[in-house]
Short mmCIF file of C-alpha atoms and ligand atoms in Angstrom, two decimals:
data_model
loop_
_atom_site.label_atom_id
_atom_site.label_comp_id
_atom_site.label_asym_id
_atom_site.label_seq_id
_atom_site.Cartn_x
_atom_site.Cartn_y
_atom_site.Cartn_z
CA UNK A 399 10.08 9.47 -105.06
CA UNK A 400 12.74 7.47 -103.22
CA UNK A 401 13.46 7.63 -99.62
CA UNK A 402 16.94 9.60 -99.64
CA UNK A 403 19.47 7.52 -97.59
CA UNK A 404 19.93 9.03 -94.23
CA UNK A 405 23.04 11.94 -93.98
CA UNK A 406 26.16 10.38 -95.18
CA UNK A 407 25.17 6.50 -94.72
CA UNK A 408 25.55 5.73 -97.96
CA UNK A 409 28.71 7.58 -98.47
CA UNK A 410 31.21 5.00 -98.53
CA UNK A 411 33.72 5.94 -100.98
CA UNK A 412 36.94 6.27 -99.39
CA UNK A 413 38.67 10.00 -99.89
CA UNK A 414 42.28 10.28 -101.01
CA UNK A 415 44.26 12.62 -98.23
CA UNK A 416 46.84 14.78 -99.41
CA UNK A 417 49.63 16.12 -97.34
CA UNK A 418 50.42 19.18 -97.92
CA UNK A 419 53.66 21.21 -96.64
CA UNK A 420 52.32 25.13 -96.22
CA UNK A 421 55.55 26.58 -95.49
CA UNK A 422 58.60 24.82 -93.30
CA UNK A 423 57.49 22.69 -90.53
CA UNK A 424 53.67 23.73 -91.55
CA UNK A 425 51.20 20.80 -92.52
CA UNK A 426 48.32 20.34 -93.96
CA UNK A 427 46.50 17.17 -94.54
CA UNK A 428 43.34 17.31 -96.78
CA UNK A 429 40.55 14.82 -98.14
CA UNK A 430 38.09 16.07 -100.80
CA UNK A 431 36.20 17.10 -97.94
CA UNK A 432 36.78 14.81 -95.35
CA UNK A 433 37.56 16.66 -91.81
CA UNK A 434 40.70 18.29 -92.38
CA UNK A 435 43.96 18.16 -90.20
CA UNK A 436 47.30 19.90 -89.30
CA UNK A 437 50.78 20.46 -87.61
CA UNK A 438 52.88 22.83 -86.21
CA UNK A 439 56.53 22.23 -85.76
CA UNK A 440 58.10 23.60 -82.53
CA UNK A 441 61.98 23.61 -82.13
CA UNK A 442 61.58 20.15 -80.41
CA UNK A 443 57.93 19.35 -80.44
CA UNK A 444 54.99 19.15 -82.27
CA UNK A 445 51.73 21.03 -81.98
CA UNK A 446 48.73 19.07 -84.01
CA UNK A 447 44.70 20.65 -85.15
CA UNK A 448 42.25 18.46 -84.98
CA UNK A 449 42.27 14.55 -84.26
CA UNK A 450 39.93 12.76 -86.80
CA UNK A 451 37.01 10.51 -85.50
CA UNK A 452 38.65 7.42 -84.42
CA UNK A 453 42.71 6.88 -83.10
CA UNK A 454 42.49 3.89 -86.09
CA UNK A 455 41.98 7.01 -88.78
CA UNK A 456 44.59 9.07 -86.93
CA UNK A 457 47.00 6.95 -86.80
CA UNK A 458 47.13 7.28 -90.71
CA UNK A 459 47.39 10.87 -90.53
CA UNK A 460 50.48 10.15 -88.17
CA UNK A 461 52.16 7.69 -90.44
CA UNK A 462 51.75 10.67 -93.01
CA UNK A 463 53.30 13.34 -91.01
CA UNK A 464 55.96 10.66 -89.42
CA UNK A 465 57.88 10.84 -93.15
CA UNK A 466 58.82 14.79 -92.14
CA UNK A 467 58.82 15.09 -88.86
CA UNK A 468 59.14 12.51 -85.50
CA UNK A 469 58.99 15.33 -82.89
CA UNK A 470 56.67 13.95 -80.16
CA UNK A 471 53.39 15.34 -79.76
CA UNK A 472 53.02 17.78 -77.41
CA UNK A 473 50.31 19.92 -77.70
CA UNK A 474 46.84 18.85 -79.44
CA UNK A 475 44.36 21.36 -80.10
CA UNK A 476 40.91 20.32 -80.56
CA UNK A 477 39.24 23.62 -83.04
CA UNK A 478 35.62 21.96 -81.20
CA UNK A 479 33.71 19.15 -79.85
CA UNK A 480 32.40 17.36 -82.75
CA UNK A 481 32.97 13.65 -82.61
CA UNK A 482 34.63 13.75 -85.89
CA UNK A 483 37.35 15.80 -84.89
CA UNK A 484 38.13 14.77 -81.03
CA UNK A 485 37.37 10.85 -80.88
CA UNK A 486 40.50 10.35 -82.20
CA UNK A 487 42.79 12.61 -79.47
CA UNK A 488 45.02 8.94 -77.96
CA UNK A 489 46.55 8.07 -80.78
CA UNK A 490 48.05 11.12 -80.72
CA UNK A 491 49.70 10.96 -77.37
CA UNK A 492 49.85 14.56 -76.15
CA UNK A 493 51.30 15.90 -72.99
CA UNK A 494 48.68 18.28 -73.44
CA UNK A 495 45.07 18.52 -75.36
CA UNK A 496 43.87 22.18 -75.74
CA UNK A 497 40.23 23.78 -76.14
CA UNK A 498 38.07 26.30 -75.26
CA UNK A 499 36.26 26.58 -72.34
CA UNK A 500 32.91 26.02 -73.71
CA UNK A 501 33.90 23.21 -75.73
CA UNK A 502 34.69 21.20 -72.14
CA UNK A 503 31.89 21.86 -71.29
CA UNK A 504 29.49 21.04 -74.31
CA UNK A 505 31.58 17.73 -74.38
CA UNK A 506 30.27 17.13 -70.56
CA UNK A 507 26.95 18.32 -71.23
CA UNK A 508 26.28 16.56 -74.96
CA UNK A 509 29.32 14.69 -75.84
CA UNK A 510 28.19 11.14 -75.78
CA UNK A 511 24.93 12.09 -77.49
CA UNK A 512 26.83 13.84 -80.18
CA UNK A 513 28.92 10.69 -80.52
CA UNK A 514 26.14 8.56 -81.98
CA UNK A 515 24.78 11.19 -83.47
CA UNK A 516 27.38 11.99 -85.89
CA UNK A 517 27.98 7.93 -85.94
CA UNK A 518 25.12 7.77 -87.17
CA UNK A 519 25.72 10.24 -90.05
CA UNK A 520 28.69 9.57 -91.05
CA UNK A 521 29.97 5.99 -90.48
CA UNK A 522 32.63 6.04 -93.08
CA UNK A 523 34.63 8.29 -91.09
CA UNK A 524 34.69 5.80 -88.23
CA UNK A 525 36.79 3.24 -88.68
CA UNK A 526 37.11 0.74 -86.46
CA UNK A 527 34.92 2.22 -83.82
CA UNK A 528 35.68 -0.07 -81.16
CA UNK A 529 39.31 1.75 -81.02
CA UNK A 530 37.30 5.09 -79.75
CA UNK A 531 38.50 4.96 -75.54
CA UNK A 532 35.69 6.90 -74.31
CA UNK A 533 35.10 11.38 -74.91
CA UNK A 534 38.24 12.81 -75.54
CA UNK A 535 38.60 15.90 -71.90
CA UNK A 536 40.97 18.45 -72.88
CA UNK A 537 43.57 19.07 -70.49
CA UNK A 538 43.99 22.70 -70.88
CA UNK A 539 41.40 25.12 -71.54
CA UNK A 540 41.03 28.90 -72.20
CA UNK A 541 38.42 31.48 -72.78
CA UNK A 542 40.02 34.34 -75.68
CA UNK A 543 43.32 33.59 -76.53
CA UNK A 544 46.42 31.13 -75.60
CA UNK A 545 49.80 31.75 -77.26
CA UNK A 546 52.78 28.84 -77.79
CA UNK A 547 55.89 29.98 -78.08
CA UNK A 548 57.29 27.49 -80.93
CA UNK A 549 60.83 28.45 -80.19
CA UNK A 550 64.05 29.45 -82.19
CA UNK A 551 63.08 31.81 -85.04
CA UNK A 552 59.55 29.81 -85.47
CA UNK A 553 57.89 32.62 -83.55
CA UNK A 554 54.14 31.63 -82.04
CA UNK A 555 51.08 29.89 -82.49
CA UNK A 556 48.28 31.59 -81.66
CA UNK A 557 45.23 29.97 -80.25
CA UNK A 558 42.06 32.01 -80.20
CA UNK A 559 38.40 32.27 -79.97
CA UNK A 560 37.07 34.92 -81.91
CA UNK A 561 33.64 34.59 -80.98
CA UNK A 562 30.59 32.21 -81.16
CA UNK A 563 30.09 30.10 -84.99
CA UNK A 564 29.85 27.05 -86.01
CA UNK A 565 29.82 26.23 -82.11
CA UNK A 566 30.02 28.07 -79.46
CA UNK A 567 33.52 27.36 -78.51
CA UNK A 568 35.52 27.52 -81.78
CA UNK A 569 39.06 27.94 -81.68
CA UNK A 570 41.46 28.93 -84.70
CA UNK A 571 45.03 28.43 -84.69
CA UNK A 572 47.06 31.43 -86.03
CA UNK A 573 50.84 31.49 -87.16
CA UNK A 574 51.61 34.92 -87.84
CA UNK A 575 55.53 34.84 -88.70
CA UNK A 576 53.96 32.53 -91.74
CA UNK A 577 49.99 34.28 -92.01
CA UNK A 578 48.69 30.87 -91.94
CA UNK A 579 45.44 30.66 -90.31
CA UNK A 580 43.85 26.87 -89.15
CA UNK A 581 40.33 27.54 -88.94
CA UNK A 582 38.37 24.80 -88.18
CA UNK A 583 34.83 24.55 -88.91
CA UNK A 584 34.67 28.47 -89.24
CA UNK A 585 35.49 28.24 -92.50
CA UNK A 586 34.67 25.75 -94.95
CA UNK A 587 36.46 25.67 -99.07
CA UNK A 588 34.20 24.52 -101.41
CA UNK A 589 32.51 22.05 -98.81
CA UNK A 590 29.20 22.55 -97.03
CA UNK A 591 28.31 23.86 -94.06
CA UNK A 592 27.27 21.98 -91.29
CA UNK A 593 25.70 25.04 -88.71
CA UNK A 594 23.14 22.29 -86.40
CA UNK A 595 24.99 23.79 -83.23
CA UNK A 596 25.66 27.22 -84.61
CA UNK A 597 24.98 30.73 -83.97
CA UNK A 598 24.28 32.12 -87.37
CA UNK A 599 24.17 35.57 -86.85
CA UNK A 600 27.44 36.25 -84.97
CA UNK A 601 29.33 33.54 -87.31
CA UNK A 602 28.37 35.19 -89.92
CA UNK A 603 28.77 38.98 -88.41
CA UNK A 604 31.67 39.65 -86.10
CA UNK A 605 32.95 36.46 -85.66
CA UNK A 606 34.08 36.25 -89.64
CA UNK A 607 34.83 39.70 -89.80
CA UNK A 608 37.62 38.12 -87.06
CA UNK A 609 38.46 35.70 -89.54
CA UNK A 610 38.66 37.97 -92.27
CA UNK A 611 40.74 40.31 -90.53
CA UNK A 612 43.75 38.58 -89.71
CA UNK A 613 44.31 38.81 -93.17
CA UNK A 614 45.68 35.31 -93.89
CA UNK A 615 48.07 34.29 -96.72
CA UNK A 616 47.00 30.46 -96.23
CA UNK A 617 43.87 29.24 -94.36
CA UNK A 618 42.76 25.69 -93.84
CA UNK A 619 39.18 25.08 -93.37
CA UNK A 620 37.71 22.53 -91.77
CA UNK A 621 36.65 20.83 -94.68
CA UNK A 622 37.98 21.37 -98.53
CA UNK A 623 41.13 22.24 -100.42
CA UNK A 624 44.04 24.90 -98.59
CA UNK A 625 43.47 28.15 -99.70
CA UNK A 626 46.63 29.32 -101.18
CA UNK A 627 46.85 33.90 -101.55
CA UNK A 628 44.74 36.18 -99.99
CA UNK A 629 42.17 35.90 -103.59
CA UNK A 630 41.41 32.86 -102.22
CA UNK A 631 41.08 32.69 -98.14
CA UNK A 632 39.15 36.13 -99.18
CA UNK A 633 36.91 33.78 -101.42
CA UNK A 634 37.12 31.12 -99.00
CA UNK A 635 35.67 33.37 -95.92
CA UNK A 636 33.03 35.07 -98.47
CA UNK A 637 31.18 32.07 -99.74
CA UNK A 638 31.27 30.72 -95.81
CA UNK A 639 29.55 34.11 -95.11
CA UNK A 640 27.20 33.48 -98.50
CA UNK A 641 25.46 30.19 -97.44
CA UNK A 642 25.10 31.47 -94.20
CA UNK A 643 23.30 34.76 -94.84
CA UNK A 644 21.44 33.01 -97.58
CA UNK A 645 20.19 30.81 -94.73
CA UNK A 646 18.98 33.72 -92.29
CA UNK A 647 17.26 34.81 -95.31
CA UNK A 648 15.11 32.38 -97.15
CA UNK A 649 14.69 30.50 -93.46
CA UNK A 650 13.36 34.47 -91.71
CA UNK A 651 11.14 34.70 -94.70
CA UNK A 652 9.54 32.00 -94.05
CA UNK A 653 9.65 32.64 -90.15
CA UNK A 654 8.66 35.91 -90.20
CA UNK A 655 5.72 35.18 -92.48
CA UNK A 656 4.22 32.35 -89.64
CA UNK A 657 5.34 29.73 -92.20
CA UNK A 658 6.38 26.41 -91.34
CA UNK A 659 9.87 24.59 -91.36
CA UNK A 660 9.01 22.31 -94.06
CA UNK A 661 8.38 25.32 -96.28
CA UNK A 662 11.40 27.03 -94.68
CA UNK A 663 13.48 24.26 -95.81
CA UNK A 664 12.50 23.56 -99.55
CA UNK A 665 13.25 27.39 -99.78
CA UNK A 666 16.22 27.67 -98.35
CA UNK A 667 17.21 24.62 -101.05
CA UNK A 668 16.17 26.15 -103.82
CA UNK A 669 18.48 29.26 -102.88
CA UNK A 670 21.63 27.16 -101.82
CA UNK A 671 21.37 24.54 -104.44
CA UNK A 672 22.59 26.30 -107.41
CA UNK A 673 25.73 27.53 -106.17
CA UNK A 674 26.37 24.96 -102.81
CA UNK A 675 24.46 21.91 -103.95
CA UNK A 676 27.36 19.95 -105.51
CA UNK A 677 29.12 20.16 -102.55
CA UNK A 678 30.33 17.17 -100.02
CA UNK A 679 27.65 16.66 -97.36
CA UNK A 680 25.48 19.57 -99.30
CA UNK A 681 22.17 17.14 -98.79
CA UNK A 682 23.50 15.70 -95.98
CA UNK A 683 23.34 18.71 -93.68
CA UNK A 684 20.91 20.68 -95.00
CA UNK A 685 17.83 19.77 -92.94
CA UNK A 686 19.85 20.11 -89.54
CA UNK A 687 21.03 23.56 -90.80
CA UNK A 688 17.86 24.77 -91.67
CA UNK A 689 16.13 23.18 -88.24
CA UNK A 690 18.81 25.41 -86.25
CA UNK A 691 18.33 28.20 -87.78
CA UNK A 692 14.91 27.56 -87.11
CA UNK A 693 15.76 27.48 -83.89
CA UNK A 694 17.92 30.34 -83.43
CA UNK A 695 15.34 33.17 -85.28
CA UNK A 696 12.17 31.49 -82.52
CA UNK A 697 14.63 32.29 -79.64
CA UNK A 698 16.21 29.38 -78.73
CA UNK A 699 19.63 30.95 -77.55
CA UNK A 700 21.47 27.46 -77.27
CA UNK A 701 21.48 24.54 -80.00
CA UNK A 702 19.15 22.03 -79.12
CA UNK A 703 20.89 18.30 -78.52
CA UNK A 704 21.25 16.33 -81.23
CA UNK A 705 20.13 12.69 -80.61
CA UNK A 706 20.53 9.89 -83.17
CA UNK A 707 16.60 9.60 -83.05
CA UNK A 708 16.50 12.83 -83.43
CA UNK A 709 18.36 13.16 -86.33
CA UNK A 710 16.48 10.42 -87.69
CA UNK A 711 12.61 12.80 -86.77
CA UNK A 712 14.56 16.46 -88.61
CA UNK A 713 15.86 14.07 -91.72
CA UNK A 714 12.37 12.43 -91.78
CA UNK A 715 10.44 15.10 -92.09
CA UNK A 716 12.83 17.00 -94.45
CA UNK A 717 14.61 15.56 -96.55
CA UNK A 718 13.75 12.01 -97.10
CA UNK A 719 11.40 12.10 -99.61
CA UNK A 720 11.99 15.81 -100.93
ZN1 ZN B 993 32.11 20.62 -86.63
#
């Protein structure tokens, strides 16, 4: 059979982005599963989620949100430390760029190597690299929870961490005058999961339950369509929850049973396939899930750095030619 082209290399069909308005001063801005974005509107400022992979692709997303709204930037919160989502924090110019603790520090630790990595996978969402200034440092970071106070009757944005996940230094944003819940990576709407830096067991244990709980009227995953009624962030959170537990599954079988990753993987395909497999980056992530879950159940506490050659080593001996 044909070498399968590597990740998302040959994905170069452009995405159309939709702006939607979630309730007033409350954005949205969605791409058929393309990293997802939004904004918050404060009495005289603006609070954005997420900063797309390059200031040339944010700056689009600001053009967008300039037709409702040209409060100046003041906070940006970055949900984690994947290039696709923080390489684009300048165009933006915030007073102020907000993460968790742990995410300043993965960026110090594995920033630049995840960088090319996800370069690598995904060039499309990189346009005109050369804009990209350097890692994006957030300015402020906190360890549970950070509150804005919006002002006027707007009430707060809530900033939390609600435990490890798809990294280990997630953070959601949470309006609760409105119930609208921004949550990253965390949760993904009819869009595959990309876990190669997660902790599967407490995403899909406590840290959801989190989720879950705030019982959300809207939620915005990092990837997919808005949620719209509790029907379907409930739906949204539970089929998040299904592909992961599916993974700890068919990948412990095999684990537990002294089999080998290879076998671990075609498994774990079979299972997801049906239901998951006709979803953006489905094929693409697949053998870098599977590897860290891998991982994870042989005791490897931390996600192992993800190189460009070593994405190229996991994808060749998974998935090209499967
Ligand atoms: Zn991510």
């Amino acid at each position: 059979m044909a070498a399968k082209p590597f990740a998302s290399s040959a994905d170069t069909a452009a995405k159309q982005q939709t702006l939607e308005v979630l309730a007033d001063g409350v954005y949205a801005l969605t791409a058929e599963g393309d990293p997802n974005l939004g904004a918050i509107e404060g009495e005289d400022f603006l609070v954005c989620f997420e900063a797309l992979a390059t200031p040339v692709a944010a700056q689009a997303w600001l053009s967008e949100l300039r037709r409702h709204t040209d409060k100046p930037v003041r906070y940006l919160v970055l949900s984690h430390y994947h290039a696709v989502r923080v390489l684009g924090a300048s165009a933006f110019g915030a007073e102020v760029v907000v993460a968790h603790e742990n995410t300043r520090a993965l960026i110090a630790e594995r920033g630049q190597q995840d960088w090319e990595s996800e370069f690598g996978r995904m060039p499309r969402l990189f346009p005109e690299p050369a804009s990209i200034p350097g890692l994006t440092w957030p300015t402020v970071t906190f360890a549970d929870r950070l509150s804005i106070e919006l002002g006027g009757d707007r009430g707060e944005l809530v900033l939390e961490h609600l435990g490890r996940g798809h990294t280990e230094g997630d953070v959601v944003a949470w309006l609760p005058k409105d119930r609208i819940l921004f949550a990253g990576d965390l949760v993904e709407a009819e869009a595959a999961l990309y876990t190669g830096d997660a902790f599967h067991r407490d995403w899909a244990g406590a840290t959801l339950d989190r989720v879950a709980a705030l019982q959300a009227e809207q939620l915005v995953g990092g990837r997919g369509g808005v949620a719209r009624g509790r029907t379907a962030v409930d739906a949204a959170i539970t089929q998040t929850r299904g592909f992961l537990t599916t993974m700890l599954e068919e990948v412990g079988a095999v684990h537990a049973a002294g089999g080998q990753l290879r076998e671990a993987f075609a498994r774990t395909h079979a299972a997801l396939a049906p239901v998951f497999g006709h979803w953006p980056i489905f094929e693409h992530c697949l053998p870098f899930d599977v590897a860290r879950v891998w991982d994870e159940l042989g005791g490897i506490e931390r996600p192992t750095i993800w190189t460009a050659q070593r994405d190229r080593e996991v994808w060749d001996q998974l998935q090209a030619t499967t």
